[in-house]
Short mmCIF file of N, CA and C in Angstrom, two decimals:
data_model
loop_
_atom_site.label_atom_id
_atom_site.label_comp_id
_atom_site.label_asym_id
_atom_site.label_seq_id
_atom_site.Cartn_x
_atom_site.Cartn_y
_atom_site.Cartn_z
N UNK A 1 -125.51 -43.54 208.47
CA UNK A 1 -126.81 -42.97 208.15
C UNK A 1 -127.00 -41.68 208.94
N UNK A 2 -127.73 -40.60 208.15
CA UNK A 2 -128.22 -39.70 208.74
C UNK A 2 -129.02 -39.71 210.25
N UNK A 3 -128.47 -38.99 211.24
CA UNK A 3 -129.11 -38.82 212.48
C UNK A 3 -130.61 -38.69 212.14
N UNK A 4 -130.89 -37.80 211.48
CA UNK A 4 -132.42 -37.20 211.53
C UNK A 4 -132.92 -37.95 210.83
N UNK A 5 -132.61 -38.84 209.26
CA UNK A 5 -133.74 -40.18 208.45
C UNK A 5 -133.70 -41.02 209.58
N UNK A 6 -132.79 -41.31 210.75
CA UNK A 6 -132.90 -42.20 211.56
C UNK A 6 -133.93 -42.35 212.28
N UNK A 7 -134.42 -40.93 212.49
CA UNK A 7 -135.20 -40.79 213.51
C UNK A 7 -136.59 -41.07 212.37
N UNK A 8 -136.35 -40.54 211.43
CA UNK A 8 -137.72 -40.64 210.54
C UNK A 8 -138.26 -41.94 209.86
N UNK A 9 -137.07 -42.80 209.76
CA UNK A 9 -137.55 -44.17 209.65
C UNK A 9 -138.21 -44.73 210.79
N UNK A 10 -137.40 -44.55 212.21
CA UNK A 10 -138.08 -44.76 213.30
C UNK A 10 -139.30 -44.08 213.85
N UNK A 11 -140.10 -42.92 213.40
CA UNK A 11 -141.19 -42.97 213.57
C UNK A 11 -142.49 -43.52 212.34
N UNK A 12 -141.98 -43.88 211.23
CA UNK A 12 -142.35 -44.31 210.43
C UNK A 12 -142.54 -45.98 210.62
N UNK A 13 -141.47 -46.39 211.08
CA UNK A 13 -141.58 -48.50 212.07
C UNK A 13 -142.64 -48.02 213.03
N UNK A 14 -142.82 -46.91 214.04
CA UNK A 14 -143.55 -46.91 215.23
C UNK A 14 -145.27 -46.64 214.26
N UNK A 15 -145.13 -46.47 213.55
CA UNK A 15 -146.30 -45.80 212.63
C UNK A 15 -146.68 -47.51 212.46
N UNK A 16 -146.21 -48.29 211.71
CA UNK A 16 -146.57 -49.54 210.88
C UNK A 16 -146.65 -50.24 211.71
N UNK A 17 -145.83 -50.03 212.94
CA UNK A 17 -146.35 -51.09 213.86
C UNK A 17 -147.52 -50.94 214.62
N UNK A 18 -148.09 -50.21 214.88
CA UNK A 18 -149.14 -49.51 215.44
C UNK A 18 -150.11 -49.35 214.90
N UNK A 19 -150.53 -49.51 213.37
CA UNK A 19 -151.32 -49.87 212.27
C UNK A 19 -151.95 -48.62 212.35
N UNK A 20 -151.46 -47.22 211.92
CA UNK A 20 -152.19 -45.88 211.95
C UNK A 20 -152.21 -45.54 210.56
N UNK A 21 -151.39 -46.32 210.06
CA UNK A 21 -151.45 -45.72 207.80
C UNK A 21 -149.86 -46.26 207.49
N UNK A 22 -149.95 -45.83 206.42
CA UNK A 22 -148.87 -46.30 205.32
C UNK A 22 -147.49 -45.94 206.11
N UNK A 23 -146.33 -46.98 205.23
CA UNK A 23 -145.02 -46.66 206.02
C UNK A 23 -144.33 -45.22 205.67
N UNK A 24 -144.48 -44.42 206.54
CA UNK A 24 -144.31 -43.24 206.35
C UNK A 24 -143.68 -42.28 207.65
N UNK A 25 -142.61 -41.87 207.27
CA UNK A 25 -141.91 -41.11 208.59
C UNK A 25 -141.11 -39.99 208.28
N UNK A 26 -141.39 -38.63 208.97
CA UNK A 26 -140.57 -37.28 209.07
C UNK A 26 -140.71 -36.77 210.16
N UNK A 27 -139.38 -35.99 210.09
CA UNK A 27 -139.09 -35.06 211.23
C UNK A 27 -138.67 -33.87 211.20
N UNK A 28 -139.00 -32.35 211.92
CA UNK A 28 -138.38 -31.34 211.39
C UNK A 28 -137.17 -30.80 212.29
N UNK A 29 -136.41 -30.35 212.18
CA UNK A 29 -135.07 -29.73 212.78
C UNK A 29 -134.89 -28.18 212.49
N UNK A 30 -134.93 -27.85 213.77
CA UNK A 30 -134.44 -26.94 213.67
C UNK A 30 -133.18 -26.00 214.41
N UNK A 31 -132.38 -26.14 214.26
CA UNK A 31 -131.10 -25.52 214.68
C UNK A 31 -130.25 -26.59 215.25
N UNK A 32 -130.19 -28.03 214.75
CA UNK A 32 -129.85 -29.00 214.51
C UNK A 32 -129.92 -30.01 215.65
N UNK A 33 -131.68 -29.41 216.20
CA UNK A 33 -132.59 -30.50 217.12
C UNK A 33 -134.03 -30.80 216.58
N UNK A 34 -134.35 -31.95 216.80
CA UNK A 34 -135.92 -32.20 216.34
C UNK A 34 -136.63 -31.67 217.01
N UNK A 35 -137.56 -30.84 216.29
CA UNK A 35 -138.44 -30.05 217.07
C UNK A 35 -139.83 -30.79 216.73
N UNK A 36 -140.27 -31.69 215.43
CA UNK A 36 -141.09 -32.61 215.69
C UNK A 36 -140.84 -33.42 214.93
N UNK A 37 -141.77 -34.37 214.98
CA UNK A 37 -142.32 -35.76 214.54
C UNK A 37 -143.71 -36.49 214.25
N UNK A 38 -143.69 -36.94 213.09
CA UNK A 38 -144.82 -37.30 212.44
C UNK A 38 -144.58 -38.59 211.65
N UNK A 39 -145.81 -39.24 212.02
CA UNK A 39 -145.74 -40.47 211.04
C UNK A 39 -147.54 -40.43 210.17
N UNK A 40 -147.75 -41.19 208.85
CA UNK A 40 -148.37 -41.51 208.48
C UNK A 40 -149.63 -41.93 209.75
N UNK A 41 -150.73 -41.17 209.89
CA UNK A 41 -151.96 -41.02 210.67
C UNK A 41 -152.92 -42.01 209.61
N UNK A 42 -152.95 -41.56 208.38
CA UNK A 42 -154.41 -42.10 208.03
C UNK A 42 -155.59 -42.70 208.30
N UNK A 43 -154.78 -43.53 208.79
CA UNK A 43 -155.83 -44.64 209.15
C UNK A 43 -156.33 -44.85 210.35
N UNK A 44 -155.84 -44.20 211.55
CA UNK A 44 -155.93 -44.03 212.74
C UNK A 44 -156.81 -43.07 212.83
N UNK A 45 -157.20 -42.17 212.09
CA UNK A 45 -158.02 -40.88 212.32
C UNK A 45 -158.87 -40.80 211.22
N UNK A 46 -158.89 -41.97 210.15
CA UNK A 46 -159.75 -41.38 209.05
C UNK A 46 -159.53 -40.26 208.39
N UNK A 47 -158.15 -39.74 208.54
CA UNK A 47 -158.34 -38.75 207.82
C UNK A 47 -156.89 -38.60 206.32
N UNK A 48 -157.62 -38.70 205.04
CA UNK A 48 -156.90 -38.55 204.36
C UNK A 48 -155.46 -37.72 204.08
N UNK A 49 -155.92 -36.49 205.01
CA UNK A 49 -154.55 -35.28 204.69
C UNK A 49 -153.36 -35.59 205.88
N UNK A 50 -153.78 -36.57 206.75
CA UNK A 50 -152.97 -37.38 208.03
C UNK A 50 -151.57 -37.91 207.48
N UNK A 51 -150.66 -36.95 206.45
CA UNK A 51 -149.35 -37.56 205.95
C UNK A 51 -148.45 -37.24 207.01
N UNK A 52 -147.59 -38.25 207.07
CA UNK A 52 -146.42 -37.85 208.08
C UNK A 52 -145.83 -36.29 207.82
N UNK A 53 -145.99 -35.91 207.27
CA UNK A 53 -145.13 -34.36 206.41
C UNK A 53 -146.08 -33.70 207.16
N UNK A 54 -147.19 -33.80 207.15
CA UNK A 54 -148.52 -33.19 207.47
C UNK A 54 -148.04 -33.21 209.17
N UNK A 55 -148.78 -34.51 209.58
CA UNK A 55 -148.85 -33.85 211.20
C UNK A 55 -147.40 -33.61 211.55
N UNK A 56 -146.39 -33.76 210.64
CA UNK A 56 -144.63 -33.37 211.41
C UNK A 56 -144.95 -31.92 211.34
N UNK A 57 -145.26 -31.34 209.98
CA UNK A 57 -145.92 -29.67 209.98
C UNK A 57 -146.10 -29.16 211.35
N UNK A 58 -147.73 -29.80 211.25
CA UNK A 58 -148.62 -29.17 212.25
C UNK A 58 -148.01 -29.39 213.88
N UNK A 59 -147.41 -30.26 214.23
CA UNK A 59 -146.85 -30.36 215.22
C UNK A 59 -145.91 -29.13 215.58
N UNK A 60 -144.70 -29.08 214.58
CA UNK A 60 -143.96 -27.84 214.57
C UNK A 60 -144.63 -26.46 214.55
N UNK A 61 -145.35 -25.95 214.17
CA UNK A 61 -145.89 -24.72 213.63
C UNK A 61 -146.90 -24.58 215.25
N UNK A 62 -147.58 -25.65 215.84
CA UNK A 62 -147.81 -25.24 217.09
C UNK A 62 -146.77 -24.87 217.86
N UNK A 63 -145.70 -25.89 218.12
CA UNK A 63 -144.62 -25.73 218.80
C UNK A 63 -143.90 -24.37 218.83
N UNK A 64 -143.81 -23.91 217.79
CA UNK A 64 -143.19 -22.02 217.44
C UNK A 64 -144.02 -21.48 217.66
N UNK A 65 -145.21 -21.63 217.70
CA UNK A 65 -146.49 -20.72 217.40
C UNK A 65 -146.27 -20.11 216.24
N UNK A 66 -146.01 -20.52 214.88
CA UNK A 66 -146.39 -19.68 214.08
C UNK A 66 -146.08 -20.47 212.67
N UNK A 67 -146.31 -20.26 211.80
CA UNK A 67 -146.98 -21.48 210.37
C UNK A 67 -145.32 -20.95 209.28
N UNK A 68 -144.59 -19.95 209.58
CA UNK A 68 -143.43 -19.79 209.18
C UNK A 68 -142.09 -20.81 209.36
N UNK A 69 -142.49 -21.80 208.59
CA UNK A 69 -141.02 -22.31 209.27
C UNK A 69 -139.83 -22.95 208.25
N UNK A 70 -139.63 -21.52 208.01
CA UNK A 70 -138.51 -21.31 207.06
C UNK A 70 -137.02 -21.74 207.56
N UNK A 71 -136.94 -21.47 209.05
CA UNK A 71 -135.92 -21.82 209.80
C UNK A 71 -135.70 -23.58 210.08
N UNK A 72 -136.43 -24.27 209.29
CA UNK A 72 -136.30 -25.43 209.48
C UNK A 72 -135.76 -26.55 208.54
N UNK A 73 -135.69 -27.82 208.78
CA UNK A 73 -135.36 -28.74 207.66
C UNK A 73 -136.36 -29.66 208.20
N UNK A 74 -136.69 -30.06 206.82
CA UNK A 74 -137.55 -32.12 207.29
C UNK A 74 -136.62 -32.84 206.57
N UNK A 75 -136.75 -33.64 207.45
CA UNK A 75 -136.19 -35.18 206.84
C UNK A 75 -137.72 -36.27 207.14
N UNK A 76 -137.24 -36.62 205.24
CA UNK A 76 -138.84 -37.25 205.20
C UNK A 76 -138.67 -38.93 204.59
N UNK A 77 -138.64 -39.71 204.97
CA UNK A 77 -138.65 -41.44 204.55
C UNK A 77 -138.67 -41.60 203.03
N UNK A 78 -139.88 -40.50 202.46
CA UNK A 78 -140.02 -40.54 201.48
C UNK A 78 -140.44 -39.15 200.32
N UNK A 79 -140.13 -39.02 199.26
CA UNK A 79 -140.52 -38.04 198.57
C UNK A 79 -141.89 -38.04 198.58
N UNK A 80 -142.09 -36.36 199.48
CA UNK A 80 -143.49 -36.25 199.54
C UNK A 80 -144.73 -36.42 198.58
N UNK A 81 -146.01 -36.35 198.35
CA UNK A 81 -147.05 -36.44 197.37
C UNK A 81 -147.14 -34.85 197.29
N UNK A 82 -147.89 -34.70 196.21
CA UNK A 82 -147.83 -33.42 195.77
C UNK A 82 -148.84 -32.70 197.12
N UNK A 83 -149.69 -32.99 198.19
CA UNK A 83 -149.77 -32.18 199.22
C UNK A 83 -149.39 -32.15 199.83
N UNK A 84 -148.33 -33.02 200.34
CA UNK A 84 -146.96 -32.55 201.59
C UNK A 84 -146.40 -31.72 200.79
N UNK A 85 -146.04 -31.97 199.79
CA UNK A 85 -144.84 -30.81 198.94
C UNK A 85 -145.31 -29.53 199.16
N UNK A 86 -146.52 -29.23 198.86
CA UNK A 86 -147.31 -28.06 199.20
C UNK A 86 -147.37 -27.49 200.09
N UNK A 87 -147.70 -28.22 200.97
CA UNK A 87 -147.66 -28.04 202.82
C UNK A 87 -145.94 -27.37 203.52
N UNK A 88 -144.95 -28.09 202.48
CA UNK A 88 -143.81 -27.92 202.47
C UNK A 88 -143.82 -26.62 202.43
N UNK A 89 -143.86 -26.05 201.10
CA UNK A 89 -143.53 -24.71 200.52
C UNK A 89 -144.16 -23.77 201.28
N UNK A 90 -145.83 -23.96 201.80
CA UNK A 90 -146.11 -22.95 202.25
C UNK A 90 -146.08 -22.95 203.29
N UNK A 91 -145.17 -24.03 204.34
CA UNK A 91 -144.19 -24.01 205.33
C UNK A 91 -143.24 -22.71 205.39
N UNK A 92 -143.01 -22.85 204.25
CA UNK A 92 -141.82 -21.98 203.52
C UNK A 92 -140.02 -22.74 203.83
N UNK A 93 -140.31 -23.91 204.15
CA UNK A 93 -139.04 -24.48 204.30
C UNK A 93 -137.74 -24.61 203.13
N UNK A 94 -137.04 -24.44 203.31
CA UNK A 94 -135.87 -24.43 202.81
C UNK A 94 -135.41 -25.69 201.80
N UNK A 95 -135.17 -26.38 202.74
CA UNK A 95 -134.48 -27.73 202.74
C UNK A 95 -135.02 -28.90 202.86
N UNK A 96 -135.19 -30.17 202.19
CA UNK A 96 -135.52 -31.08 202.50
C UNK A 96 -135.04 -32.30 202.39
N UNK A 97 -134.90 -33.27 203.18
CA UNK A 97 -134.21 -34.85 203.01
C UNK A 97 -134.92 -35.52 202.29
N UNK A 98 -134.78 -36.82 201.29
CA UNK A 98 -135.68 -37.48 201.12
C UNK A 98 -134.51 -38.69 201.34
N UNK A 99 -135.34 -40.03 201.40
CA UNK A 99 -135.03 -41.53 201.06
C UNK A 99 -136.03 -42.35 200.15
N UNK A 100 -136.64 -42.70 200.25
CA UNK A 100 -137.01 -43.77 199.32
C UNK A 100 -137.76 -42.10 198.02
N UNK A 101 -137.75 -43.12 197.00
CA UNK A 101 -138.60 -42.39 195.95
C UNK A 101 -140.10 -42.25 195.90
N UNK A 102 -140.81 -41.65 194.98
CA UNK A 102 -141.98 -41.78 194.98
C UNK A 102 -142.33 -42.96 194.27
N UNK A 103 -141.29 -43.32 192.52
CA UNK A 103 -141.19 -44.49 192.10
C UNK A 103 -141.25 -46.00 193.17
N UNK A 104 -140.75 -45.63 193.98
CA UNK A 104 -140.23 -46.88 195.45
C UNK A 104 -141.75 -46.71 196.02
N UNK A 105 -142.45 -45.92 196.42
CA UNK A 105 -143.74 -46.07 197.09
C UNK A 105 -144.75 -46.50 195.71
N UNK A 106 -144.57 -45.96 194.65
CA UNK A 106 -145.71 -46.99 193.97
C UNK A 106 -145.45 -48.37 193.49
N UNK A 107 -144.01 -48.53 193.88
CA UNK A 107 -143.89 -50.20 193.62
C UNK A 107 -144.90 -50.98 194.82
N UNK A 108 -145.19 -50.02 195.73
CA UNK A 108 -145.83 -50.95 196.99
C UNK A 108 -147.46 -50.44 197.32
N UNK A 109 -147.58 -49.76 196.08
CA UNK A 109 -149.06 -49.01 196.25
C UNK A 109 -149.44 -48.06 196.47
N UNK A 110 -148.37 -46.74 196.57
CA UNK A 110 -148.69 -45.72 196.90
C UNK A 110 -148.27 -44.59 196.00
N UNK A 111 -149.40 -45.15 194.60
CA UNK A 111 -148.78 -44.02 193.35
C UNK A 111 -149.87 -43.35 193.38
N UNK A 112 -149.23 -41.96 193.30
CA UNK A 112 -150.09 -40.80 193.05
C UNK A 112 -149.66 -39.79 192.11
N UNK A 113 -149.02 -40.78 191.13
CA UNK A 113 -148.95 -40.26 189.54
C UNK A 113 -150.24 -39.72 188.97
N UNK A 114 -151.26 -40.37 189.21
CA UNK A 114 -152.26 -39.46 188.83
C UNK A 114 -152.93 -38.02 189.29
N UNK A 115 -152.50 -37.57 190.29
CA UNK A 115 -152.48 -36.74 190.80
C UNK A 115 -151.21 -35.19 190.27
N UNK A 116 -150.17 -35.72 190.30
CA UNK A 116 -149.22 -34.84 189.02
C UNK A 116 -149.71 -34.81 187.48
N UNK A 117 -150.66 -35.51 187.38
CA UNK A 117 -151.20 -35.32 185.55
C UNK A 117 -152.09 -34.94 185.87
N UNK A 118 -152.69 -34.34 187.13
CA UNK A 118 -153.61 -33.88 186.87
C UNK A 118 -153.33 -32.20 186.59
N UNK A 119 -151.72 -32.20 187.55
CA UNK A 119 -151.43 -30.96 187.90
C UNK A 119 -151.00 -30.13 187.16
N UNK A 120 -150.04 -31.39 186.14
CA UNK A 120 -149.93 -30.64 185.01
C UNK A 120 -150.68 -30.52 183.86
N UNK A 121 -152.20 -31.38 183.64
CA UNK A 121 -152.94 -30.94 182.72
C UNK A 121 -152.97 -32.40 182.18
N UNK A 122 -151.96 -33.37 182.43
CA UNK A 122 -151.86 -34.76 181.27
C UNK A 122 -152.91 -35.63 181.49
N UNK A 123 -153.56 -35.68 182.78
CA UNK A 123 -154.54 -36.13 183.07
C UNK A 123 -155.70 -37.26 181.75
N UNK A 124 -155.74 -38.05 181.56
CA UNK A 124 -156.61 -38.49 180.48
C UNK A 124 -158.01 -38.86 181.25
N UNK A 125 -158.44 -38.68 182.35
CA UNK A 125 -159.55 -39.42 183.10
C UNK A 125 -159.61 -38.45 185.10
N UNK A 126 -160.03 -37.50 184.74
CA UNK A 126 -160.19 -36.80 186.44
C UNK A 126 -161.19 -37.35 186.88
N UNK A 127 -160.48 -37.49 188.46
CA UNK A 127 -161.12 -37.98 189.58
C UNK A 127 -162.33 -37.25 189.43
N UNK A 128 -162.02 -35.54 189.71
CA UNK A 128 -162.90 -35.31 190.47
C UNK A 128 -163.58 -33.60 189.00
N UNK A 129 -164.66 -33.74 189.07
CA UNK A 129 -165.03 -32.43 188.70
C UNK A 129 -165.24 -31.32 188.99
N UNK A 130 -165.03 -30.40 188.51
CA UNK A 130 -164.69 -28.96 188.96
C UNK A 130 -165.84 -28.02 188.34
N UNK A 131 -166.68 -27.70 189.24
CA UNK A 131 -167.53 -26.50 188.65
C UNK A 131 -167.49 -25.27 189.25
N UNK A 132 -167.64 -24.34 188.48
CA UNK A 132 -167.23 -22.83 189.47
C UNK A 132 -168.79 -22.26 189.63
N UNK A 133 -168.91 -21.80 190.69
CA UNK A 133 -170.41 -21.32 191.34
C UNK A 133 -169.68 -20.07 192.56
N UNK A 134 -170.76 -18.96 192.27
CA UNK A 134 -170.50 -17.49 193.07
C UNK A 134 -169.22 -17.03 193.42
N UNK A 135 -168.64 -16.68 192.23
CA UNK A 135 -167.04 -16.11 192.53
C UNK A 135 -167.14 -14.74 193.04
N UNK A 136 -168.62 -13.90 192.24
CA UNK A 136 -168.81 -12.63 193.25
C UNK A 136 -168.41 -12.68 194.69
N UNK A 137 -169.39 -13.43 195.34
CA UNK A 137 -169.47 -13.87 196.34
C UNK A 137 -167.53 -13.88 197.36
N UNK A 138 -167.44 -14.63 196.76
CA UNK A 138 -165.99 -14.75 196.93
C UNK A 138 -164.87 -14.19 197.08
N UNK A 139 -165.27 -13.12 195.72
CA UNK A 139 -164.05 -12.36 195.82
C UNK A 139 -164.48 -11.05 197.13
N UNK A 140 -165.81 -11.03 197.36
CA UNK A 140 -165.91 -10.00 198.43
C UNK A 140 -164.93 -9.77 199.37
N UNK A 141 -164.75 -11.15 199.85
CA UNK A 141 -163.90 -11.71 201.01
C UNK A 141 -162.78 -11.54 200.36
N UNK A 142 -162.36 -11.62 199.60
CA UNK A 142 -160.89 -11.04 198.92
C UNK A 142 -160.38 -10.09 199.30
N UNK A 143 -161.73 -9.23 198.65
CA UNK A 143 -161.14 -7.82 198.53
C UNK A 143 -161.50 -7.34 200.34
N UNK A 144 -162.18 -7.91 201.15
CA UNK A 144 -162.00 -7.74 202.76
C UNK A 144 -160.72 -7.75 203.44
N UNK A 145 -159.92 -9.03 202.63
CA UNK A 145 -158.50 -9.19 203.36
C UNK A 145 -158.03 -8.67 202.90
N UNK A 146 -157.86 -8.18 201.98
CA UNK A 146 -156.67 -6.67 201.03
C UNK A 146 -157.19 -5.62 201.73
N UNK A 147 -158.17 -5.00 202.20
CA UNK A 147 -158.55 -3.68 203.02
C UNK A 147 -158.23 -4.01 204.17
N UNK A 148 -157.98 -4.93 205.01
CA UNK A 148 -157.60 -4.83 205.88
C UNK A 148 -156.16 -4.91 206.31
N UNK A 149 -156.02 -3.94 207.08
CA UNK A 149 -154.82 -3.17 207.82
C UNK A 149 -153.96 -4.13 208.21
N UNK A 150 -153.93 -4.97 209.19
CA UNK A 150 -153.39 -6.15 210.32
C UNK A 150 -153.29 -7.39 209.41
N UNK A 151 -153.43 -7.42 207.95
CA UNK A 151 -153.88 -8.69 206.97
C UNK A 151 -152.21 -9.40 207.35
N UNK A 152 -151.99 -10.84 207.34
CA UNK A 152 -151.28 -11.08 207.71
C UNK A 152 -151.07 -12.39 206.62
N UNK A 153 -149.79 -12.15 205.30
CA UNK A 153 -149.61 -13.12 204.06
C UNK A 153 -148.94 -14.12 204.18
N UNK A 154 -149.15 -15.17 203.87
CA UNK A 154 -148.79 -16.58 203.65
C UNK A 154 -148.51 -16.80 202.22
#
Protein backbone atom coordinates (compact mmCIF):
# COMPACT_ATOMS: atom_id res chain seq x y z
CA UNK A 1 0.00 0.00 0.00
CA UNK A 2 0.71 3.47 -0.67
CA UNK A 3 2.84 5.38 2.05
CA UNK A 4 0.66 8.50 1.86
CA UNK A 5 -3.34 6.49 1.62
CA UNK A 6 -1.60 5.00 4.66
CA UNK A 7 -1.34 7.86 6.34
CA UNK A 8 -4.84 9.00 5.07
CA UNK A 9 -6.68 6.04 6.15
CA UNK A 10 -4.95 6.59 9.42
CA UNK A 11 -6.16 9.94 9.97
CA UNK A 12 -9.45 9.06 8.78
CA UNK A 13 -9.53 5.69 11.86
CA UNK A 14 -8.22 8.70 14.22
CA UNK A 15 -11.27 10.79 12.82
CA UNK A 16 -14.02 7.78 13.55
CA UNK A 17 -12.60 7.02 16.50
CA UNK A 18 -12.83 10.25 18.02
CA UNK A 19 -16.44 10.74 16.72
CA UNK A 20 -15.66 14.26 14.76
CA UNK A 21 -17.73 13.16 11.26
CA UNK A 22 -17.81 10.66 8.65
CA UNK A 23 -14.94 8.13 7.77
CA UNK A 24 -12.92 10.35 5.96
CA UNK A 25 -9.06 10.88 5.57
CA UNK A 26 -6.36 13.05 3.40
CA UNK A 27 -3.14 14.22 3.27
CA UNK A 28 -1.10 16.65 1.17
CA UNK A 29 2.62 16.06 0.03
CA UNK A 30 4.70 17.96 -1.01
CA UNK A 31 8.12 17.15 -2.34
CA UNK A 32 7.48 13.69 -1.18
CA UNK A 33 6.72 14.73 2.67
CA UNK A 34 3.34 15.37 4.33
CA UNK A 35 2.96 18.70 4.80
CA UNK A 36 -0.68 18.15 6.17
CA UNK A 37 -3.46 16.30 7.45
CA UNK A 38 -7.07 16.30 7.68
CA UNK A 39 -9.81 14.20 8.64
CA UNK A 40 -13.59 14.58 8.34
CA UNK A 41 -14.41 17.58 11.21
CA UNK A 42 -18.14 17.80 10.78
CA UNK A 43 -19.37 16.96 13.52
CA UNK A 44 -16.92 18.14 15.95
CA UNK A 45 -17.35 21.76 14.86
CA UNK A 46 -20.77 21.86 13.37
CA UNK A 47 -19.57 22.76 10.51
CA UNK A 48 -20.74 21.38 7.21
CA UNK A 49 -17.68 22.47 4.81
CA UNK A 50 -15.32 20.50 7.76
CA UNK A 51 -14.30 17.73 4.80
CA UNK A 52 -11.11 16.07 5.35
CA UNK A 53 -9.95 17.63 1.76
CA UNK A 54 -11.07 20.81 3.34
CA UNK A 55 -9.19 21.21 6.62
CA UNK A 56 -6.05 18.98 4.80
CA UNK A 57 -6.37 22.35 2.35
CA UNK A 58 -6.54 24.82 4.90
CA UNK A 59 -3.94 23.36 7.02
CA UNK A 60 -1.44 23.35 4.05
CA UNK A 61 -2.10 26.77 2.52
CA UNK A 62 -1.39 28.20 6.18
CA UNK A 63 1.63 26.15 6.41
CA UNK A 64 3.18 27.84 2.88
CA UNK A 65 1.46 30.87 3.54
CA UNK A 66 -0.17 30.99 0.46
CA UNK A 67 -3.62 29.31 -1.16
CA UNK A 68 -1.34 28.17 -4.38
CA UNK A 69 -0.66 24.77 -4.00
CA UNK A 70 0.00 23.57 -7.21
CA UNK A 71 3.27 22.07 -5.94
CA UNK A 72 1.40 19.49 -4.16
CA UNK A 73 -0.43 16.06 -4.21
CA UNK A 74 -3.45 14.78 -1.85
CA UNK A 75 -4.03 11.52 -1.16
CA UNK A 76 -7.65 11.29 -0.24
CA UNK A 77 -9.58 7.87 1.36
CA UNK A 78 -12.08 8.84 -0.86
CA UNK A 79 -13.28 10.52 -4.13
CA UNK A 80 -13.94 13.90 -3.10
CA UNK A 81 -17.77 15.58 -3.17
CA UNK A 82 -18.12 18.06 -5.61
CA UNK A 83 -16.74 20.85 -2.87
CA UNK A 84 -13.51 19.26 -2.04
CA UNK A 85 -13.08 18.78 -5.81
CA UNK A 86 -13.49 22.45 -6.01
CA UNK A 87 -11.42 23.35 -3.16
CA UNK A 88 -9.04 20.99 -5.07
CA UNK A 89 -8.82 22.90 -8.31
CA UNK A 90 -8.76 26.16 -6.86
CA UNK A 91 -5.94 24.72 -4.78
CA UNK A 92 -4.71 24.46 -8.17
CA UNK A 93 -3.34 20.97 -7.42
CA UNK A 94 -2.16 18.77 -9.87
CA UNK A 95 -2.56 15.38 -8.80
CA UNK A 96 -4.73 13.43 -6.82
CA UNK A 97 -5.00 9.84 -5.02
CA UNK A 98 -8.21 8.40 -4.49
CA UNK A 99 -9.40 4.91 -2.70
CA UNK A 100 -12.71 4.11 -2.04
CA UNK A 101 -15.36 5.53 -4.64
CA UNK A 102 -17.99 7.92 -4.29
CA UNK A 103 -20.35 4.83 -5.38
CA UNK A 104 -18.52 3.03 -2.02
CA UNK A 105 -19.51 6.13 0.23
CA UNK A 106 -23.16 6.09 -0.83
CA UNK A 107 -23.43 2.45 -0.18
CA UNK A 108 -22.89 3.71 3.53
CA UNK A 109 -24.74 7.05 3.30
CA UNK A 110 -22.80 9.45 1.94
CA UNK A 111 -24.44 10.15 -1.57
CA UNK A 112 -24.24 13.35 -2.92
CA UNK A 113 -25.49 12.42 -6.31
CA UNK A 114 -27.84 14.95 -5.89
CA UNK A 115 -25.67 17.52 -5.72
CA UNK A 116 -23.88 16.61 -9.39
CA UNK A 117 -27.59 16.84 -10.93
CA UNK A 118 -27.79 19.68 -9.69
CA UNK A 119 -24.54 20.74 -11.33
CA UNK A 120 -25.24 19.52 -14.28
CA UNK A 121 -28.82 20.74 -14.60
CA UNK A 122 -30.52 16.90 -14.16
CA UNK A 123 -31.70 17.85 -11.00
CA UNK A 124 -35.65 16.86 -10.88
CA UNK A 125 -36.31 18.47 -7.23
CA UNK A 126 -33.60 21.47 -5.81
CA UNK A 127 -32.69 21.73 -2.46
CA UNK A 128 -32.26 25.03 -2.44
CA UNK A 129 -33.68 28.22 -4.38
CA UNK A 130 -31.93 30.70 -6.12
CA UNK A 131 -33.05 34.28 -6.45
CA UNK A 132 -30.89 37.04 -7.85
CA UNK A 133 -31.23 40.51 -5.92
CA UNK A 134 -28.70 43.80 -6.56
CA UNK A 135 -26.19 42.60 -9.10
CA UNK A 136 -25.55 46.49 -9.63
CA UNK A 137 -24.52 46.52 -6.39
CA UNK A 138 -22.17 43.79 -6.93
CA UNK A 139 -20.65 44.20 -9.80
CA UNK A 140 -19.30 47.63 -8.29
CA UNK A 141 -17.00 45.55 -6.29
CA UNK A 142 -16.06 43.81 -9.45
CA UNK A 143 -15.21 46.34 -11.29
CA UNK A 144 -13.07 47.71 -7.80
CA UNK A 145 -10.92 44.54 -8.04
CA UNK A 146 -10.19 44.90 -11.84
CA UNK A 147 -9.01 48.71 -11.11
CA UNK A 148 -7.02 47.76 -8.77
CA UNK A 149 -3.28 47.65 -9.31
CA UNK A 150 -1.91 44.95 -6.48
CA UNK A 151 -5.35 42.71 -7.48
CA UNK A 152 -4.09 39.41 -6.75
CA UNK A 153 -6.09 36.16 -9.14
CA UNK A 154 -7.16 32.94 -7.99
Amino acid sequence: MNKFMRAAIAEAEAGVKKGHGGPFGAVIVRKGKIIARGHNEVVLHNDPTNHAEIVAIRKAAAKLKRFDLSDCVIYTTCEPCPMCLGAIHWAKMRKMYIGATRKDAAKIGFDDQFIYDVILGKAKKKQVKIFKTDRTGCLKVFKLFYEKKDRVMY
